[in-house]
Amino acid sequence: ELKVEQNPLFLSMQEGKNYTIYCNYSTTSDRLYWYRQDPGKSLESLFVLLSNGAVKQEGRLMASLDTKARLSTLHITAAVHDLSATYFCAGFQGGSEKLVFGKGTKLTVNP
Amino acid sequence: KAGVTQTPRYLIKTRGQQVTLSCSPISGHRSVSWYQQTPGQGLQFLFEYFSETQRNKGNFPGRFSGRQFSNSRSEMNVSTLELGDSALYLCASSLEPPNTEAFFGQGTRLTVV
């Protein structure tokens, strides 16, 4: 069964700094998803990573996927306060439509 | 294009009661999945429906059930509510599977007292 582990679970950083969130998964998954969730809100889709070596960028966020290492990363460049949220990675359980989520990384960007 | 719509947004129920939550998927999406989110357990898969058939089910007791209608709208029902059922219930819709991107609704916040 697919297991997804994120680290760190909590991240407090200053504006302008860079940091990376890591997402490890236990079994083969050819697609990896990143979502953002603001307090009390739903999940907003950020990135869909479809294949090994995939890299996608949107603003100050960049996501990548290494299927051989079973690792995805979400890199934050020059953080701003608006990026404060909880970020989840998720993959589909093989042969099903069940999304398995990591526990989430709560990011706080301080001025 | 309208997103995934969940109703109601908030519910307060008493232990032992039952509750029905509704989800209208994005137009053209035929797969609907339900997830429960709690601070302790995180996001957990409940079930997935496609063309009115439940194809996948998570590890939840039989008190949790669902169905999908011919127009792809879905409902989930929780009977004999327990305090631990208090959670944010999220519905996601996607195009024809397999493994297409899932779009989430705003969720229904259920509080059991």
PDB file of C-alpha atoms in Angstrom:
ATOM      1  CA  GLU A   1       0.000   0.000   0.000  1.00  0.00           C
ATOM      2  CA  LEU A   2       1.227   3.442  -0.904  1.00  0.00           C
ATOM      3  CA  LYS A   3       2.553   5.536   1.963  1.00  0.00           C
ATOM      4  CA  VAL A   4       3.471   9.181   1.574  1.00  0.00           C
ATOM      5  CA  GLU A   5       5.767  10.958   3.987  1.00  0.00           C
ATOM      6  CA  GLN A   6       6.432  14.659   4.030  1.00  0.00           C
ATOM      7  CA  ASN A   7       9.042  16.574   5.899  1.00  0.00           C
ATOM      8  CA  PRO A   8       9.263  18.843   7.601  1.00  0.00           C
ATOM      9  CA  LEU A   9       5.751  18.919   9.053  1.00  0.00           C
ATOM     10  CA  PHE A  10       6.231  22.473  10.313  1.00  0.00           C
ATOM     11  CA  LEU A  11       8.326  25.131   8.674  1.00  0.00           C
ATOM     12  CA  SER A  12       8.797  28.671   9.881  1.00  0.00           C
ATOM     13  CA  MET A  13      10.841  30.861   7.625  1.00  0.00           C
ATOM     14  CA  GLN A  14      11.603  34.493   7.020  1.00  0.00           C
ATOM     15  CA  GLU A  15      10.511  36.404   3.994  1.00  0.00           C
ATOM     16  CA  GLY A  16      13.105  36.329   1.262  1.00  0.00           C
ATOM     17  CA  LYS A  17      14.559  32.952   2.222  1.00  0.00           C
ATOM     18  CA  ASN A  18      14.571  29.716   0.248  1.00  0.00           C
ATOM     19  CA  TYR A  19      13.523  26.301   1.454  1.00  0.00           C
ATOM     20  CA  THR A  20      12.520  22.847   0.223  1.00  0.00           C
ATOM     21  CA  ILE A  21       9.740  20.512   1.311  1.00  0.00           C
ATOM     22  CA  TYR A  22      10.356  16.822   0.715  1.00  0.00           C
ATOM     23  CA  CYS A  23       7.857  14.133  -0.157  1.00  0.00           C
ATOM     24  CA  ASN A  24       8.870  10.476  -0.110  1.00  0.00           C
ATOM     25  CA  TYR A  25       6.551   7.714  -1.219  1.00  0.00           C
ATOM     26  CA  SER A  26       6.768   4.009  -0.668  1.00  0.00           C
ATOM     27  CA  THR A  27       5.703   2.316  -3.903  1.00  0.00           C
ATOM     28  CA  THR A  28       5.748   3.136  -7.561  1.00  0.00           C
ATOM     29  CA  SER A  29       3.552   6.063  -8.463  1.00  0.00           C
ATOM     30  CA  ASP A  30       3.748   7.619 -11.889  1.00  0.00           C
ATOM     31  CA  ARG A  31       1.971  10.763 -10.832  1.00  0.00           C
ATOM     32  CA  LEU A  32       2.498  13.028  -7.877  1.00  0.00           C
ATOM     33  CA  TYR A  33       0.339  15.955  -6.863  1.00  0.00           C
ATOM     34  CA  TRP A  34       0.916  19.016  -4.734  1.00  0.00           C
ATOM     35  CA  TYR A  35      -1.935  20.854  -3.082  1.00  0.00           C
ATOM     36  CA  ARG A  36      -2.177  23.992  -0.987  1.00  0.00           C
ATOM     37  CA  GLN A  37      -4.672  24.469   1.812  1.00  0.00           C
ATOM     38  CA  ASP A  38      -5.395  27.720   3.639  1.00  0.00           C
ATOM     39  CA  PRO A  39      -6.925  27.510   7.135  1.00  0.00           C
ATOM     40  CA  GLY A  40     -10.541  26.387   6.995  1.00  0.00           C
ATOM     41  CA  LYS A  41     -10.456  26.161   3.224  1.00  0.00           C
ATOM     42  CA  SER A  42     -10.350  23.431   0.628  1.00  0.00           C
ATOM     43  CA  LEU A  43      -7.422  22.010  -1.305  1.00  0.00           C
ATOM     44  CA  GLU A  44      -6.086  24.001  -4.218  1.00  0.00           C
ATOM     45  CA  SER A  45      -4.222  22.052  -6.875  1.00  0.00           C
ATOM     46  CA  LEU A  46      -0.712  23.424  -7.414  1.00  0.00           C
ATOM     47  CA  PHE A  47       1.171  20.913  -9.517  1.00  0.00           C
ATOM     48  CA  VAL A  48       0.647  17.617 -11.285  1.00  0.00           C
ATOM     49  CA  LEU A  49       3.923  15.819 -11.925  1.00  0.00           C
ATOM     50  CA  LEU A  50       3.492  13.133 -14.535  1.00  0.00           C
ATOM     51  CA  SER A  51       6.836  11.525 -15.163  1.00  0.00           C
ATOM     52  CA  ASN A  52      10.335  11.033 -13.933  1.00  0.00           C
ATOM     53  CA  GLY A  53      12.343  14.223 -14.081  1.00  0.00           C
ATOM     54  CA  ALA A  54       9.264  16.405 -14.364  1.00  0.00           C
ATOM     55  CA  VAL A  55       9.785  19.948 -13.128  1.00  0.00           C
ATOM     56  CA  LYS A  56       7.066  22.565 -12.902  1.00  0.00           C
ATOM     57  CA  GLN A  57       7.233  26.146 -11.724  1.00  0.00           C
ATOM     58  CA  GLU A  58       4.598  28.655 -10.748  1.00  0.00           C
ATOM     59  CA  GLY A  59       5.757  31.921  -9.306  1.00  0.00           C
ATOM     60  CA  ARG A  60       7.972  31.285  -6.295  1.00  0.00           C
ATOM     61  CA  LEU A  61       7.163  27.564  -6.173  1.00  0.00           C
ATOM     62  CA  MET A  62       8.892  24.833  -8.109  1.00  0.00           C
ATOM     63  CA  ALA A  63       8.071  21.136  -7.901  1.00  0.00           C
ATOM     64  CA  SER A  64      10.048  18.182  -9.186  1.00  0.00           C
ATOM     65  CA  LEU A  65       9.666  14.419  -9.337  1.00  0.00           C
ATOM     66  CA  ASP A  66      12.275  11.661  -9.186  1.00  0.00           C
ATOM     67  CA  THR A  67      10.440   8.354  -9.586  1.00  0.00           C
ATOM     68  CA  LYS A  68      13.579   6.278  -9.135  1.00  0.00           C
ATOM     69  CA  ALA A  69      14.243   7.820  -5.741  1.00  0.00           C
ATOM     70  CA  ARG A  70      10.491   7.952  -5.053  1.00  0.00           C
ATOM     71  CA  LEU A  71      10.945  11.574  -4.100  1.00  0.00           C
ATOM     72  CA  SER A  72       9.219  14.800  -4.954  1.00  0.00           C
ATOM     73  CA  THR A  73      10.316  18.227  -3.787  1.00  0.00           C
ATOM     74  CA  LEU A  74       8.572  21.566  -3.511  1.00  0.00           C
ATOM     75  CA  HIS A  75      11.075  24.385  -3.542  1.00  0.00           C
ATOM     76  CA  ILE A  76      10.179  27.837  -2.290  1.00  0.00           C
ATOM     77  CA  THR A  77      12.202  30.751  -3.573  1.00  0.00           C
ATOM     78  CA  ALA A  78      12.334  34.139  -1.827  1.00  0.00           C
ATOM     79  CA  ALA A  79       9.332  33.359   0.361  1.00  0.00           C
ATOM     80  CA  VAL A  80       6.610  35.937   0.913  1.00  0.00           C
ATOM     81  CA  HIS A  81       3.919  36.035   3.596  1.00  0.00           C
ATOM     82  CA  ASP A  82       1.192  35.053   1.097  1.00  0.00           C
ATOM     83  CA  LEU A  83       2.772  31.623   0.785  1.00  0.00           C
ATOM     84  CA  SER A  84       1.841  30.809   4.379  1.00  0.00           C
ATOM     85  CA  ALA A  85      -0.404  27.738   4.162  1.00  0.00           C
ATOM     86  CA  THR A  86      -0.301  23.957   4.525  1.00  0.00           C
ATOM     87  CA  TYR A  87       1.127  22.064   1.571  1.00  0.00           C
ATOM     88  CA  PHE A  88       0.243  18.460   0.816  1.00  0.00           C
ATOM     89  CA  CYS A  89       1.723  15.990  -1.572  1.00  0.00           C
ATOM     90  CA  ALA A  90      -0.346  13.037  -2.734  1.00  0.00           C
ATOM     91  CA  GLY A  91      -0.169  10.055  -5.034  1.00  0.00           C
ATOM     92  CA  PHE A  92      -2.708   7.600  -6.369  1.00  0.00           C
ATOM     93  CA  GLN A  93      -2.787   4.177  -4.801  1.00  0.00           C
ATOM     94  CA  GLY A  94      -1.867   1.785  -7.613  1.00  0.00           C
ATOM     95  CA  GLY A  95      -4.821   0.503  -9.588  1.00  0.00           C
ATOM     96  CA  SER A  96      -7.326   2.731  -7.831  1.00  0.00           C
ATOM     97  CA  GLU A  97      -8.636   6.256  -7.721  1.00  0.00           C
ATOM     98  CA  LYS A  98      -7.659   6.619  -4.082  1.00  0.00           C
ATOM     99  CA  LEU A  99      -5.412   9.586  -3.411  1.00  0.00           C
ATOM    100  CA  VAL A 100      -3.001   8.999  -0.539  1.00  0.00           C
ATOM    101  CA  PHE A 101      -1.877  12.190   1.156  1.00  0.00           C
ATOM    102  CA  GLY A 102       1.111  13.091   3.227  1.00  0.00           C
ATOM    103  CA  LYS A 103       0.466  14.691   6.608  1.00  0.00           C
ATOM    104  CA  GLY A 104       1.104  18.124   5.189  1.00  0.00           C
ATOM    105  CA  THR A 105       3.724  20.785   5.817  1.00  0.00           C
ATOM    106  CA  LYS A 106       2.496  23.849   7.634  1.00  0.00           C
ATOM    107  CA  LEU A 107       4.481  26.757   6.289  1.00  0.00           C
ATOM    108  CA  THR A 108       4.623  30.074   8.108  1.00  0.00           C
ATOM    109  CA  VAL A 109       6.450  32.929   6.456  1.00  0.00           C
ATOM    110  CA  ASN A 110       7.371  35.683   8.871  1.00  0.00           C
ATOM    111  CA  PRO A 111       8.077  39.285   7.874  1.00  0.00           C
TER     112      PRO A 111
ATOM    113  CA  LYS B   1     -16.757  26.831 -15.449  1.00  0.00           C
ATOM    114  CA  ALA B   2     -18.263  26.076 -12.057  1.00  0.00           C
ATOM    115  CA  GLY B   3     -16.144  24.186  -9.592  1.00  0.00           C
ATOM    116  CA  VAL B   4     -17.055  21.353  -7.259  1.00  0.00           C
ATOM    117  CA  THR B   5     -19.975  22.390  -5.071  1.00  0.00           C
ATOM    118  CA  GLN B   6     -20.595  20.905  -1.663  1.00  0.00           C
ATOM    119  CA  THR B   7     -23.616  21.520   0.510  1.00  0.00           C
ATOM    120  CA  PRO B   8     -24.128  22.354   3.243  1.00  0.00           C
ATOM    121  CA  ARG B   9     -20.943  24.160   4.208  1.00  0.00           C
ATOM    122  CA  TYR B  10     -21.472  23.742   7.937  1.00  0.00           C
ATOM    123  CA  LEU B  11     -23.464  21.286  10.012  1.00  0.00           C
ATOM    124  CA  ILE B  12     -23.933  20.701  13.701  1.00  0.00           C
ATOM    125  CA  LYS B  13     -25.441  17.382  14.690  1.00  0.00           C
ATOM    126  CA  THR B  14     -26.022  15.457  17.886  1.00  0.00           C
ATOM    127  CA  ARG B  15     -24.512  12.071  18.644  1.00  0.00           C
ATOM    128  CA  GLY B  16     -26.671   9.264  17.333  1.00  0.00           C
ATOM    129  CA  GLN B  17     -28.196  11.313  14.523  1.00  0.00           C
ATOM    130  CA  GLN B  18     -27.498  10.772  10.872  1.00  0.00           C
ATOM    131  CA  VAL B  19     -26.368  13.241   8.246  1.00  0.00           C
ATOM    132  CA  THR B  20     -26.318  13.486   4.450  1.00  0.00           C
ATOM    133  CA  LEU B  21     -23.774  15.575   2.581  1.00  0.00           C
ATOM    134  CA  SER B  22     -24.037  16.505  -1.072  1.00  0.00           C
ATOM    135  CA  CYS B  23     -21.473  17.037  -3.812  1.00  0.00           C
ATOM    136  CA  SER B  24     -21.991  18.339  -7.332  1.00  0.00           C
ATOM    137  CA  PRO B  25     -18.931  17.686  -9.512  1.00  0.00           C
ATOM    138  CA  ILE B  26     -17.516  19.858 -12.246  1.00  0.00           C
ATOM    139  CA  SER B  27     -19.601  19.523 -15.385  1.00  0.00           C
ATOM    140  CA  GLY B  28     -18.379  16.567 -17.416  1.00  0.00           C
ATOM    141  CA  HIS B  29     -16.570  14.925 -14.526  1.00  0.00           C
ATOM    142  CA  ARG B  30     -17.830  11.432 -13.835  1.00  0.00           C
ATOM    143  CA  SER B  31     -15.658  10.362 -10.919  1.00  0.00           C
ATOM    144  CA  VAL B  32     -16.424  11.625  -7.430  1.00  0.00           C
ATOM    145  CA  SER B  33     -14.348  10.838  -4.360  1.00  0.00           C
ATOM    146  CA  TRP B  34     -14.879  11.674  -0.719  1.00  0.00           C
ATOM    147  CA  TYR B  35     -12.241  12.395   1.915  1.00  0.00           C
ATOM    148  CA  GLN B  36     -12.356  13.034   5.624  1.00  0.00           C
ATOM    149  CA  GLN B  37      -9.923  15.516   7.124  1.00  0.00           C
ATOM    150  CA  THR B  38      -9.208  15.660  10.847  1.00  0.00           C
ATOM    151  CA  PRO B  39      -6.289  17.198  12.765  1.00  0.00           C
ATOM    152  CA  GLY B  40      -5.265  13.804  14.101  1.00  0.00           C
ATOM    153  CA  GLN B  41      -5.628  11.549  11.077  1.00  0.00           C
ATOM    154  CA  GLY B  42      -5.111  14.024   8.275  1.00  0.00           C
ATOM    155  CA  LEU B  43      -6.753  13.399   4.918  1.00  0.00           C
ATOM    156  CA  GLN B  44      -8.265   9.954   4.574  1.00  0.00           C
ATOM    157  CA  PHE B  45     -10.020   8.428   1.599  1.00  0.00           C
ATOM    158  CA  LEU B  46     -13.621   7.384   2.139  1.00  0.00           C
ATOM    159  CA  PHE B  47     -14.859   6.137  -1.231  1.00  0.00           C
ATOM    160  CA  GLU B  48     -14.946   6.803  -4.949  1.00  0.00           C
ATOM    161  CA  TYR B  49     -17.826   6.572  -7.384  1.00  0.00           C
ATOM    162  CA  PHE B  50     -17.828   6.379 -11.133  1.00  0.00           C
ATOM    163  CA  SER B  51     -20.938   6.006 -13.267  1.00  0.00           C
ATOM    164  CA  GLU B  52     -23.085   5.380 -10.194  1.00  0.00           C
ATOM    165  CA  THR B  53     -20.844   2.526  -9.015  1.00  0.00           C
ATOM    166  CA  GLN B  54     -18.659   2.511  -5.946  1.00  0.00           C
ATOM    167  CA  ARG B  55     -15.283   1.361  -7.186  1.00  0.00           C
ATOM    168  CA  ASN B  56     -13.015   2.021  -4.222  1.00  0.00           C
ATOM    169  CA  LYS B  57     -13.622   2.167  -0.496  1.00  0.00           C
ATOM    170  CA  GLY B  58     -11.417   3.285   2.361  1.00  0.00           C
ATOM    171  CA  ASN B  59     -11.122   1.821   5.837  1.00  0.00           C
ATOM    172  CA  PHE B  60     -14.197   3.318   7.426  1.00  0.00           C
ATOM    173  CA  PRO B  61     -17.036   1.571   9.260  1.00  0.00           C
ATOM    174  CA  GLY B  62     -20.278   0.723   7.534  1.00  0.00           C
ATOM    175  CA  ARG B  63     -21.903   3.795   9.100  1.00  0.00           C
ATOM    176  CA  PHE B  64     -20.313   5.699   6.246  1.00  0.00           C
ATOM    177  CA  SER B  65     -22.035   5.175   2.945  1.00  0.00           C
ATOM    178  CA  GLY B  66     -22.515   6.988  -0.299  1.00  0.00           C
ATOM    179  CA  ARG B  67     -24.115   6.937  -3.670  1.00  0.00           C
ATOM    180  CA  GLN B  68     -23.867   8.611  -7.027  1.00  0.00           C
ATOM    181  CA  PHE B  69     -26.706   9.638  -9.270  1.00  0.00           C
ATOM    182  CA  SER B  70     -26.981   9.483 -13.035  1.00  0.00           C
ATOM    183  CA  ASN B  71     -26.023  13.164 -13.307  1.00  0.00           C
ATOM    184  CA  SER B  72     -22.786  12.360 -11.382  1.00  0.00           C
ATOM    185  CA  ARG B  73     -23.900  14.200  -8.262  1.00  0.00           C
ATOM    186  CA  SER B  74     -22.985  12.301  -5.148  1.00  0.00           C
ATOM    187  CA  GLU B  75     -24.156  12.070  -1.573  1.00  0.00           C
ATOM    188  CA  MET B  76     -22.530  10.583   1.452  1.00  0.00           C
ATOM    189  CA  ASN B  77     -24.384   9.535   4.546  1.00  0.00           C
ATOM    190  CA  VAL B  78     -23.128   8.965   8.050  1.00  0.00           C
ATOM    191  CA  SER B  79     -25.472   7.185  10.427  1.00  0.00           C
ATOM    192  CA  THR B  80     -25.349   6.971  14.210  1.00  0.00           C
ATOM    193  CA  LEU B  81     -22.962   9.885  14.468  1.00  0.00           C
ATOM    194  CA  GLU B  82     -20.112   9.770  16.956  1.00  0.00           C
ATOM    195  CA  LEU B  83     -18.067  12.633  18.347  1.00  0.00           C
ATOM    196  CA  GLY B  84     -15.090  11.372  16.366  1.00  0.00           C
ATOM    197  CA  ASP B  85     -16.940  11.957  13.107  1.00  0.00           C
ATOM    198  CA  SER B  86     -16.438  15.673  13.537  1.00  0.00           C
ATOM    199  CA  ALA B  87     -14.315  16.637  10.564  1.00  0.00           C
ATOM    200  CA  LEU B  88     -14.059  18.500   7.307  1.00  0.00           C
ATOM    201  CA  TYR B  89     -15.514  16.313   4.558  1.00  0.00           C
ATOM    202  CA  LEU B  90     -14.105  17.030   1.144  1.00  0.00           C
ATOM    203  CA  CYS B  91     -15.418  15.934  -2.187  1.00  0.00           C
ATOM    204  CA  ALA B  92     -13.248  15.756  -5.281  1.00  0.00           C
ATOM    205  CA  SER B  93     -14.212  15.270  -8.892  1.00  0.00           C
ATOM    206  CA  SER B  94     -12.161  14.200 -11.864  1.00  0.00           C
ATOM    207  CA  LEU B  95     -12.563  13.311 -15.512  1.00  0.00           C
ATOM    208  CA  GLU B  96     -12.621   9.745 -16.705  1.00  0.00           C
ATOM    209  CA  PRO B  97     -10.113   7.767 -14.635  1.00  0.00           C
ATOM    210  CA  PRO B  98      -7.516   6.437 -14.305  1.00  0.00           C
ATOM    211  CA  ASN B  99      -5.439   8.757 -12.238  1.00  0.00           C
ATOM    212  CA  THR B 100      -6.613  12.075 -13.586  1.00  0.00           C
ATOM    213  CA  GLU B 101      -6.296  15.274 -11.615  1.00  0.00           C
ATOM    214  CA  ALA B 102      -8.732  15.685  -8.745  1.00  0.00           C
ATOM    215  CA  PHE B 103     -10.402  19.025  -8.029  1.00  0.00           C
ATOM    216  CA  PHE B 104     -11.745  19.607  -4.561  1.00  0.00           C
ATOM    217  CA  GLY B 105     -14.847  21.343  -3.309  1.00  0.00           C
ATOM    218  CA  GLN B 106     -14.950  23.766  -0.388  1.00  0.00           C
ATOM    219  CA  GLY B 107     -15.898  21.006   1.999  1.00  0.00           C
ATOM    220  CA  THR B 108     -18.570  20.472   4.623  1.00  0.00           C
ATOM    221  CA  ARG B 109     -17.546  21.135   8.198  1.00  0.00           C
ATOM    222  CA  LEU B 110     -19.416  18.647  10.394  1.00  0.00           C
ATOM    223  CA  THR B 111     -19.472  19.105  14.140  1.00  0.00           C
ATOM    224  CA  VAL B 112     -20.972  16.366  16.295  1.00  0.00           C
ATOM    225  CA  VAL B 113     -21.941  17.407  19.822  1.00  0.00           C
TER     226      VAL B 113
END
